[in-house]
GROMACS .gro file of C-alpha atoms in nm:
model
  377
    1UNK     CA    1   0.002   0.013  -0.007
    2UNK     CA    2   0.140   0.339  -0.097
    3UNK     CA    3  -0.036   0.506   0.212
    4UNK     CA    4  -0.247   0.456   0.519
    5UNK     CA    5  -0.616   0.535   0.530
    6UNK     CA    6  -0.746   0.617   0.891
    7UNK     CA    7  -1.050   0.420   0.967
    8UNK     CA    8  -1.332   0.402   0.684
    9UNK     CA    9  -1.282   0.010   0.662
   10UNK     CA   10  -1.659  -0.044   0.575
   11UNK     CA   11  -1.627   0.211   0.286
   12UNK     CA   12  -1.300   0.061   0.153
   13UNK     CA   13  -1.449  -0.270   0.134
   14UNK     CA   14  -1.727  -0.145  -0.070
   15UNK     CA   15  -1.510   0.049  -0.298
   16UNK     CA   16  -1.291  -0.257  -0.336
   17UNK     CA   17  -1.610  -0.474  -0.405
   18UNK     CA   18  -1.692  -0.227  -0.698
   19UNK     CA   19  -1.343  -0.284  -0.841
   20UNK     CA   20  -1.356  -0.685  -0.797
   21UNK     CA   21  -1.704  -0.678  -0.970
   22UNK     CA   22  -1.628  -0.474  -1.265
   23UNK     CA   23  -1.886  -0.225  -1.178
   24UNK     CA   24  -1.683   0.080  -1.130
   25UNK     CA   25  -1.857   0.417  -1.276
   26UNK     CA   26  -1.645   0.625  -1.506
   27UNK     CA   27  -1.670   0.930  -1.257
   28UNK     CA   28  -1.702   0.919  -0.893
   29UNK     CA   29  -1.745   1.211  -0.659
   30UNK     CA   30  -1.609   1.173  -0.318
   31UNK     CA   31  -1.732   1.412  -0.041
   32UNK     CA   32  -1.804   1.424   0.319
   33UNK     CA   33  -1.712   1.555   0.671
   34UNK     CA   34  -1.403   1.776   0.715
   35UNK     CA   35  -1.101   1.571   0.811
   36UNK     CA   36  -1.260   1.238   0.728
   37UNK     CA   37  -1.000   1.140   0.471
   38UNK     CA   38  -1.170   1.229   0.134
   39UNK     CA   39  -0.826   1.220  -0.065
   40UNK     CA   40  -0.708   0.929   0.129
   41UNK     CA   41  -1.016   0.737   0.044
   42UNK     CA   42  -1.006   0.848  -0.343
   43UNK     CA   43  -0.607   0.746  -0.364
   44UNK     CA   44  -0.697   0.413  -0.236
   45UNK     CA   45  -0.947   0.370  -0.507
   46UNK     CA   46  -0.694   0.499  -0.730
   47UNK     CA   47  -0.448   0.208  -0.616
   48UNK     CA   48  -0.725  -0.069  -0.660
   49UNK     CA   49  -0.799   0.050  -1.022
   50UNK     CA   50  -0.443   0.087  -1.141
   51UNK     CA   51  -0.323  -0.236  -0.939
   52UNK     CA   52  -0.267  -0.534  -1.175
   53UNK     CA   53  -0.265  -0.830  -0.931
   54UNK     CA   54  -0.368  -1.172  -1.071
   55UNK     CA   55  -0.599  -1.203  -0.788
   56UNK     CA   56  -0.891  -0.979  -0.848
   57UNK     CA   57  -0.988  -1.013  -0.485
   58UNK     CA   58  -0.674  -0.880  -0.342
   59UNK     CA   59  -0.639  -0.511  -0.491
   60UNK     CA   60  -0.431  -0.293  -0.427
   61UNK     CA   61  -0.167  -0.591  -0.370
   62UNK     CA   62   0.118  -0.352  -0.263
   63UNK     CA   63   0.350  -0.591  -0.452
   64UNK     CA   64   0.289  -0.592  -0.821
   65UNK     CA   65   0.517  -0.327  -1.056
   66UNK     CA   66   0.195  -0.092  -1.065
   67UNK     CA   67   0.158  -0.089  -0.701
   68UNK     CA   68   0.540  -0.020  -0.671
   69UNK     CA   69   0.495   0.261  -0.889
   70UNK     CA   70   0.222   0.393  -0.681
   71UNK     CA   71   0.436   0.411  -0.349
   72UNK     CA   72   0.562   0.766  -0.473
   73UNK     CA   73   0.242   0.826  -0.676
   74UNK     CA   74   0.445   0.843  -0.996
   75UNK     CA   75   0.235   0.614  -1.190
   76UNK     CA   76   0.235   0.702  -1.559
   77UNK     CA   77  -0.156   0.630  -1.595
   78UNK     CA   78  -0.221   0.837  -1.268
   79UNK     CA   79  -0.301   1.198  -1.330
   80UNK     CA   80  -0.330   1.467  -1.050
   81UNK     CA   81  -0.531   1.773  -1.098
   82UNK     CA   82  -0.553   2.069  -0.816
   83UNK     CA   83  -0.555   2.416  -0.770
   84UNK     CA   84  -0.278   2.632  -0.900
   85UNK     CA   85  -0.179   3.000  -0.918
   86UNK     CA   86  -0.010   3.214  -1.161
   87UNK     CA   87   0.350   3.242  -1.094
   88UNK     CA   88   0.562   3.573  -1.118
   89UNK     CA   89   0.755   3.615  -1.431
   90UNK     CA   90   0.504   3.416  -1.645
   91UNK     CA   91   0.374   3.585  -1.964
   92UNK     CA   92   0.026   3.760  -1.924
   93UNK     CA   93  -0.160   3.502  -2.133
   94UNK     CA   94  -0.002   3.202  -1.972
   95UNK     CA   95  -0.261   3.002  -1.766
   96UNK     CA   96  -0.093   2.751  -1.498
   97UNK     CA   97  -0.152   2.381  -1.482
   98UNK     CA   98  -0.104   2.125  -1.227
   99UNK     CA   99   0.222   1.995  -1.395
  100UNK     CA  100   0.392   2.308  -1.294
  101UNK     CA  101   0.355   2.219  -0.919
  102UNK     CA  102   0.390   1.831  -0.948
  103UNK     CA  103   0.677   1.816  -0.755
  104UNK     CA  104   0.549   2.014  -0.449
  105UNK     CA  105   0.246   1.809  -0.465
  106UNK     CA  106   0.421   1.477  -0.449
  107UNK     CA  107   0.624   1.608  -0.173
  108UNK     CA  108   0.322   1.706   0.013
  109UNK     CA  109   0.158   1.349  -0.063
  110UNK     CA  110   0.484   1.168   0.050
  111UNK     CA  111   0.388   1.293   0.414
  112UNK     CA  112   0.041   1.164   0.389
  113UNK     CA  113  -0.291   1.231   0.229
  114UNK     CA  114  -0.431   1.438   0.513
  115UNK     CA  115  -0.380   1.814   0.442
  116UNK     CA  116  -0.593   2.099   0.414
  117UNK     CA  117  -0.601   2.378   0.147
  118UNK     CA  118  -0.408   2.605   0.342
  119UNK     CA  119  -0.117   2.354   0.379
  120UNK     CA  120  -0.132   2.318   0.010
  121UNK     CA  121  -0.120   2.689  -0.044
  122UNK     CA  122   0.174   2.709   0.230
  123UNK     CA  123   0.362   2.432   0.037
  124UNK     CA  124   0.363   2.618  -0.277
  125UNK     CA  125   0.425   2.951  -0.109
  126UNK     CA  126   0.126   3.155  -0.170
  127UNK     CA  127  -0.047   3.315   0.134
  128UNK     CA  128  -0.386   3.391  -0.016
  129UNK     CA  129  -0.701   3.188  -0.142
  130UNK     CA  130  -0.681   3.294  -0.490
  131UNK     CA  131  -0.578   2.941  -0.620
  132UNK     CA  132  -0.797   2.788  -0.901
  133UNK     CA  133  -0.814   2.509  -1.169
  134UNK     CA  134  -0.787   2.680  -1.497
  135UNK     CA  135  -0.909   2.597  -1.828
  136UNK     CA  136  -0.561   2.517  -1.951
  137UNK     CA  137  -0.591   2.230  -1.694
  138UNK     CA  138  -0.886   2.064  -1.854
  139UNK     CA  139  -0.718   2.116  -2.187
  140UNK     CA  140  -0.408   1.934  -2.065
  141UNK     CA  141  -0.621   1.674  -1.930
  142UNK     CA  142  -0.780   1.634  -2.252
  143UNK     CA  143  -0.459   1.576  -2.431
  144UNK     CA  144  -0.316   1.329  -2.186
  145UNK     CA  145  -0.632   1.111  -2.173
  146UNK     CA  146  -0.637   1.098  -2.544
  147UNK     CA  147  -0.330   0.869  -2.547
  148UNK     CA  148  -0.344   0.513  -2.482
  149UNK     CA  149  -0.294   0.363  -2.118
  150UNK     CA  150   0.102   0.337  -2.080
  151UNK     CA  151   0.055   0.019  -1.874
  152UNK     CA  152  -0.242  -0.130  -2.069
  153UNK     CA  153  -0.467  -0.088  -1.800
  154UNK     CA  154  -0.708   0.188  -1.663
  155UNK     CA  155  -0.636   0.566  -1.679
  156UNK     CA  156  -0.702   0.752  -1.356
  157UNK     CA  157  -0.762   1.118  -1.279
  158UNK     CA  158  -0.782   1.232  -0.911
  159UNK     CA  159  -0.907   1.570  -0.928
  160UNK     CA  160  -0.897   1.738  -0.578
  161UNK     CA  161  -1.125   2.040  -0.507
  162UNK     CA  162  -1.291   2.048  -0.830
  163UNK     CA  163  -1.517   2.332  -0.705
  164UNK     CA  164  -1.221   2.565  -0.759
  165UNK     CA  165  -1.268   2.525  -1.109
  166UNK     CA  166  -1.324   2.837  -1.320
  167UNK     CA  167  -1.631   2.840  -1.535
  168UNK     CA  168  -1.449   2.765  -1.860
  169UNK     CA  169  -1.253   2.465  -1.678
  170UNK     CA  170  -1.584   2.334  -1.555
  171UNK     CA  171  -1.746   2.325  -1.903
  172UNK     CA  172  -1.462   2.152  -2.069
  173UNK     CA  173  -1.460   1.921  -1.765
  174UNK     CA  174  -1.818   1.846  -1.826
  175UNK     CA  175  -1.749   1.734  -2.175
  176UNK     CA  176  -1.500   1.506  -2.058
  177UNK     CA  177  -1.753   1.346  -1.830
  178UNK     CA  178  -1.996   1.338  -2.114
  179UNK     CA  179  -1.784   1.161  -2.339
  180UNK     CA  180  -1.508   1.004  -2.122
  181UNK     CA  181  -1.188   0.854  -2.303
  182UNK     CA  182  -1.162   0.497  -2.311
  183UNK     CA  183  -1.056   0.314  -2.005
  184UNK     CA  184  -1.056   0.647  -1.792
  185UNK     CA  185  -1.192   0.688  -1.469
  186UNK     CA  186  -1.240   1.051  -1.291
  187UNK     CA  187  -1.217   1.061  -0.926
  188UNK     CA  188  -1.326   1.393  -0.794
  189UNK     CA  189  -1.258   1.492  -0.444
  190UNK     CA  190  -1.465   1.793  -0.314
  191UNK     CA  191  -1.530   1.959   0.013
  192UNK     CA  192  -1.786   2.174  -0.142
  193UNK     CA  193  -1.985   1.996  -0.385
  194UNK     CA  194  -2.263   2.237  -0.402
  195UNK     CA  195  -2.044   2.476  -0.572
  196UNK     CA  196  -2.002   2.233  -0.847
  197UNK     CA  197  -2.206   2.262  -1.176
  198UNK     CA  198  -2.510   2.029  -1.133
  199UNK     CA  199  -2.445   1.894  -1.467
  200UNK     CA  200  -2.113   1.758  -1.332
  201UNK     CA  201  -2.262   1.622  -1.025
  202UNK     CA  202  -2.533   1.444  -1.211
  203UNK     CA  203  -2.267   1.267  -1.416
  204UNK     CA  204  -2.100   1.125  -1.123
  205UNK     CA  205  -2.168   0.855  -0.845
  206UNK     CA  206  -2.166   1.016  -0.535
  207UNK     CA  207  -1.928   0.854  -0.245
  208UNK     CA  208  -2.044   0.984   0.113
  209UNK     CA  209  -1.710   0.965   0.345
  210UNK     CA  210  -1.849   0.934   0.692
  211UNK     CA  211  -1.679   1.124   1.005
  212UNK     CA  212  -1.413   0.917   1.149
  213UNK     CA  213  -1.496   0.736   1.475
  214UNK     CA  214  -1.351   0.822   1.803
  215UNK     CA  215  -1.185   0.477   1.808
  216UNK     CA  216  -1.050   0.542   1.444
  217UNK     CA  217  -0.878   0.877   1.589
  218UNK     CA  218  -0.763   0.718   1.909
  219UNK     CA  219  -0.590   0.445   1.711
  220UNK     CA  220  -0.405   0.673   1.476
  221UNK     CA  221  -0.279   0.876   1.753
  222UNK     CA  222  -0.128   0.607   1.952
  223UNK     CA  223  -0.014   0.380   1.656
  224UNK     CA  224   0.101   0.638   1.395
  225UNK     CA  225   0.184   0.926   1.630
  226UNK     CA  226   0.306   0.749   1.944
  227UNK     CA  227   0.083   0.964   2.151
  228UNK     CA  228  -0.007   0.830   2.493
  229UNK     CA  229  -0.343   0.651   2.530
  230UNK     CA  230  -0.486   0.895   2.757
  231UNK     CA  231  -0.388   1.212   2.568
  232UNK     CA  232  -0.514   1.033   2.266
  233UNK     CA  233  -0.850   0.984   2.435
  234UNK     CA  234  -0.882   1.363   2.527
  235UNK     CA  235  -0.781   1.469   2.173
  236UNK     CA  236  -1.027   1.232   1.985
  237UNK     CA  237  -1.327   1.373   2.190
  238UNK     CA  238  -1.224   1.737   2.115
  239UNK     CA  239  -1.171   1.626   1.755
  240UNK     CA  240  -1.504   1.488   1.712
  241UNK     CA  241  -1.408   1.283   1.392
  242UNK     CA  242  -1.206   1.532   1.237
  243UNK     CA  243  -0.860   1.420   1.162
  244UNK     CA  244  -0.741   1.765   1.061
  245UNK     CA  245  -0.863   1.918   1.408
  246UNK     CA  246  -0.683   1.625   1.582
  247UNK     CA  247  -0.348   1.722   1.409
  248UNK     CA  248  -0.424   2.095   1.485
  249UNK     CA  249  -0.426   2.018   1.836
  250UNK     CA  250  -0.092   1.824   1.839
  251UNK     CA  251   0.042   2.123   1.659
  252UNK     CA  252  -0.107   2.383   1.866
  253UNK     CA  253  -0.029   2.200   2.221
  254UNK     CA  254   0.290   2.407   2.283
  255UNK     CA  255   0.095   2.751   2.182
  256UNK     CA  256  -0.218   2.636   2.392
  257UNK     CA  257   0.021   2.577   2.702
  258UNK     CA  258   0.124   2.932   2.659
  259UNK     CA  259  -0.233   3.059   2.637
  260UNK     CA  260  -0.325   2.863   2.936
  261UNK     CA  261  -0.076   3.023   3.157
  262UNK     CA  262  -0.176   3.382   3.025
  263UNK     CA  263  -0.542   3.298   3.121
  264UNK     CA  264  -0.455   3.161   3.462
  265UNK     CA  265  -0.256   3.484   3.528
  266UNK     CA  266  -0.538   3.677   3.409
  267UNK     CA  267  -0.794   3.518   3.629
  268UNK     CA  268  -0.565   3.521   3.947
  269UNK     CA  269  -0.478   3.889   3.937
  270UNK     CA  270  -0.830   3.990   3.825
  271UNK     CA  271  -0.932   3.805   4.149
  272UNK     CA  272  -0.678   3.945   4.350
  273UNK     CA  273  -0.792   4.299   4.224
  274UNK     CA  274  -0.439   4.342   4.139
  275UNK     CA  275  -0.461   4.660   3.886
  276UNK     CA  276  -0.079   4.734   3.866
  277UNK     CA  277  -0.023   4.369   3.782
  278UNK     CA  278  -0.313   4.346   3.506
  279UNK     CA  279  -0.186   4.693   3.350
  280UNK     CA  280   0.157   4.486   3.298
  281UNK     CA  281  -0.025   4.167   3.189
  282UNK     CA  282  -0.205   4.396   2.919
  283UNK     CA  283   0.135   4.531   2.795
  284UNK     CA  284   0.263   4.186   2.744
  285UNK     CA  285  -0.027   4.072   2.574
  286UNK     CA  286  -0.011   4.379   2.349
  287UNK     CA  287   0.331   4.278   2.220
  288UNK     CA  288   0.172   3.962   2.051
  289UNK     CA  289   0.093   3.984   1.686
  290UNK     CA  290  -0.295   4.050   1.622
  291UNK     CA  291  -0.338   3.693   1.475
  292UNK     CA  292  -0.188   3.539   1.778
  293UNK     CA  293  -0.385   3.788   2.016
  294UNK     CA  294  -0.696   3.666   1.847
  295UNK     CA  295  -0.630   3.306   1.857
  296UNK     CA  296  -0.538   3.357   2.243
  297UNK     CA  297  -0.869   3.503   2.297
  298UNK     CA  298  -1.085   3.242   2.109
  299UNK     CA  299  -0.877   2.992   2.313
  300UNK     CA  300  -1.003   3.195   2.632
  301UNK     CA  301  -1.334   3.137   2.512
  302UNK     CA  302  -1.304   2.775   2.479
  303UNK     CA  303  -1.180   2.739   2.845
  304UNK     CA  304  -1.452   2.964   2.978
  305UNK     CA  305  -1.695   2.709   2.822
  306UNK     CA  306  -1.537   2.436   2.953
  307UNK     CA  307  -1.486   2.545   3.309
  308UNK     CA  308  -1.849   2.651   3.284
  309UNK     CA  309  -1.950   2.284   3.164
  310UNK     CA  310  -1.702   2.136   3.435
  311UNK     CA  311  -1.927   2.250   3.718
  312UNK     CA  312  -2.205   2.003   3.578
  313UNK     CA  313  -1.978   1.722   3.666
  314UNK     CA  314  -2.056   1.541   3.352
  315UNK     CA  315  -1.714   1.431   3.171
  316UNK     CA  316  -1.901   1.376   2.847
  317UNK     CA  317  -1.958   1.770   2.812
  318UNK     CA  318  -1.604   1.874   2.872
  319UNK     CA  319  -1.348   1.876   2.633
  320UNK     CA  320  -1.002   1.971   2.818
  321UNK     CA  321  -0.643   1.866   2.820
  322UNK     CA  322  -0.518   1.732   3.132
  323UNK     CA  323  -0.346   2.050   3.239
  324UNK     CA  324  -0.644   2.248   3.166
  325UNK     CA  325  -0.853   1.995   3.368
  326UNK     CA  326  -0.633   2.017   3.635
  327UNK     CA  327  -0.673   2.409   3.648
  328UNK     CA  328  -1.058   2.364   3.632
  329UNK     CA  329  -1.070   2.151   3.952
  330UNK     CA  330  -0.970   2.490   4.120
  331UNK     CA  331  -1.106   2.767   3.896
  332UNK     CA  332  -1.420   2.611   3.735
  333UNK     CA  333  -1.656   2.716   4.058
  334UNK     CA  334  -1.593   3.085   3.975
  335UNK     CA  335  -1.773   3.064   3.618
  336UNK     CA  336  -2.131   3.036   3.643
  337UNK     CA  337  -2.478   3.111   3.527
  338UNK     CA  338  -2.438   3.472   3.710
  339UNK     CA  339  -2.133   3.569   3.486
  340UNK     CA  340  -2.063   3.327   3.196
  341UNK     CA  341  -2.259   3.542   2.941
  342UNK     CA  342  -2.088   3.879   3.082
  343UNK     CA  343  -1.734   3.745   3.047
  344UNK     CA  344  -1.804   3.562   2.711
  345UNK     CA  345  -1.941   3.873   2.577
  346UNK     CA  346  -1.637   4.078   2.687
  347UNK     CA  347  -1.384   3.853   2.515
  348UNK     CA  348  -1.596   3.825   2.189
  349UNK     CA  349  -1.585   4.219   2.177
  350UNK     CA  350  -1.210   4.212   2.237
  351UNK     CA  351  -1.184   3.981   1.940
  352UNK     CA  352  -1.398   4.204   1.730
  353UNK     CA  353  -1.175   4.508   1.833
  354UNK     CA  354  -0.835   4.349   1.790
  355UNK     CA  355  -0.956   4.261   1.439
  356UNK     CA  356  -1.045   4.625   1.372
  357UNK     CA  357  -0.701   4.743   1.479
  358UNK     CA  358  -0.776   4.901   1.815
  359UNK     CA  359  -0.500   4.972   2.050
  360UNK     CA  360  -0.429   4.610   2.183
  361UNK     CA  361  -0.292   4.764   2.533
  362UNK     CA  362  -0.649   4.961   2.580
  363UNK     CA  363  -0.823   4.651   2.452
  364UNK     CA  364  -0.660   4.398   2.682
  365UNK     CA  365  -0.664   4.636   2.989
  366UNK     CA  366  -1.033   4.686   2.949
  367UNK     CA  367  -1.093   4.337   2.947
  368UNK     CA  368  -0.894   4.286   3.259
  369UNK     CA  369  -1.091   4.522   3.447
  370UNK     CA  370  -1.429   4.374   3.342
  371UNK     CA  371  -1.282   4.023   3.450
  372UNK     CA  372  -1.226   4.190   3.816
  373UNK     CA  373  -1.591   4.265   3.806
  374UNK     CA  374  -1.745   3.952   3.665
  375UNK     CA  375  -1.537   3.707   3.856
  376UNK     CA  376  -1.667   3.847   4.207
  377UNK     CA  377  -2.000   3.807   4.099
   0.00000   0.00000   0.00000
C-alpha cells in the first residue's frame, strides 16, 4: 500500500467490491465531513484501479509493478489535478496547470494524504486563497487522456477540489465526463460539492465519506503518532471525528500551553484585584501579533465554556486537556450562570476590536478590568 487510510474500513470494502465486480462508474465524487479523509479514500480507489495483481480479490496488492510505482504516486497512468496559481515572471496570457507544481504536490503527498487547502497553499508558497483550476488544466487533461494507457490498464484522474475550477474549466470537464476517453476513470474529491455545476454532479456517482469514529482517531494517534492513550482519548473527544482538527491540536499544544498560562494569570490577578499587575499583563499581551492575540482570545472562550460545563460534573460534556482540567478543578466554581454570558461577551468584543485594529493595550486592559467585576459576581 502506498499510504494509510485512517478508519473507513466499511467504505473501503465497498469500493474494493466495486473494483472486483467490474462495476466501477466512469466518474466518482468523493465528499463528506471535514477531516474524514476524502483524498485518502480516493487514492485508495486509484490504487485498486491501477493495480494489476492476478488475484482480483486482493487489490491493491502492494506488490505488483503498478503498486510499486504508486508508492511514490508516480504511476504514468495516474493524473493529478488541483488548484494552482499564476507564478511571477510568466507571460500575461499563460495559464498555470498542475504539472507546474507536481513536484510540490508529490512532496506533500509523501507526508500523507491528510492535508488542508491552507497547507497546500503554504507548500507552494502563496498566502491567499486565489488558487484555481484553469481552463488550461482541462485542456491538458484532454490531451493526456487521448493517449493510450501506458501500462495497458485503466487511466485514473484524481481531481482535488474541483469546486475551484473557473467556469471555462468546468464546462470543458463536463464534456470529458459526458464523453469519457476509453478506460478512463475520474475521481473527484470535493469539500464543497454544492459549488460544482449540477450537470457535473449528475454525471458522477457520489461517495459519501463518513466522519471518523472516536476509536479511529485514538488508534491513529497512538499507533501512527506514538501519543499516550490518555492524551489520545482527550484529543479524539475534542476532534469529534475530524483528523485535521486532531492534528491541529497536536501542533497547537505548545501554543495553547502558553495561552493557558496567560489565562491563569489574568484570572488570578483579576480575583486579587491587582490592577497594577493587570496593567503589566495587558502590556505583555499587546506585544503579541494580532493574529496570535485573536487565537489566544478564542482559546479563552474555549476555556470559559469548558469551565462552565465542568460545574455540571459530566465528563462527556467537557473537552479539556489534562493541564486544563487540573486548573478547572480549582477554578471552575468561579464560572457560573451569573457571569458566563458577561465574560463571554467581553472576550468576543475584544476579538472584534483586535480585528478592527484597535489599540491592543487598551483592549486588553479594558478586558482585564471587566474580569475583576465579573469574577466576583
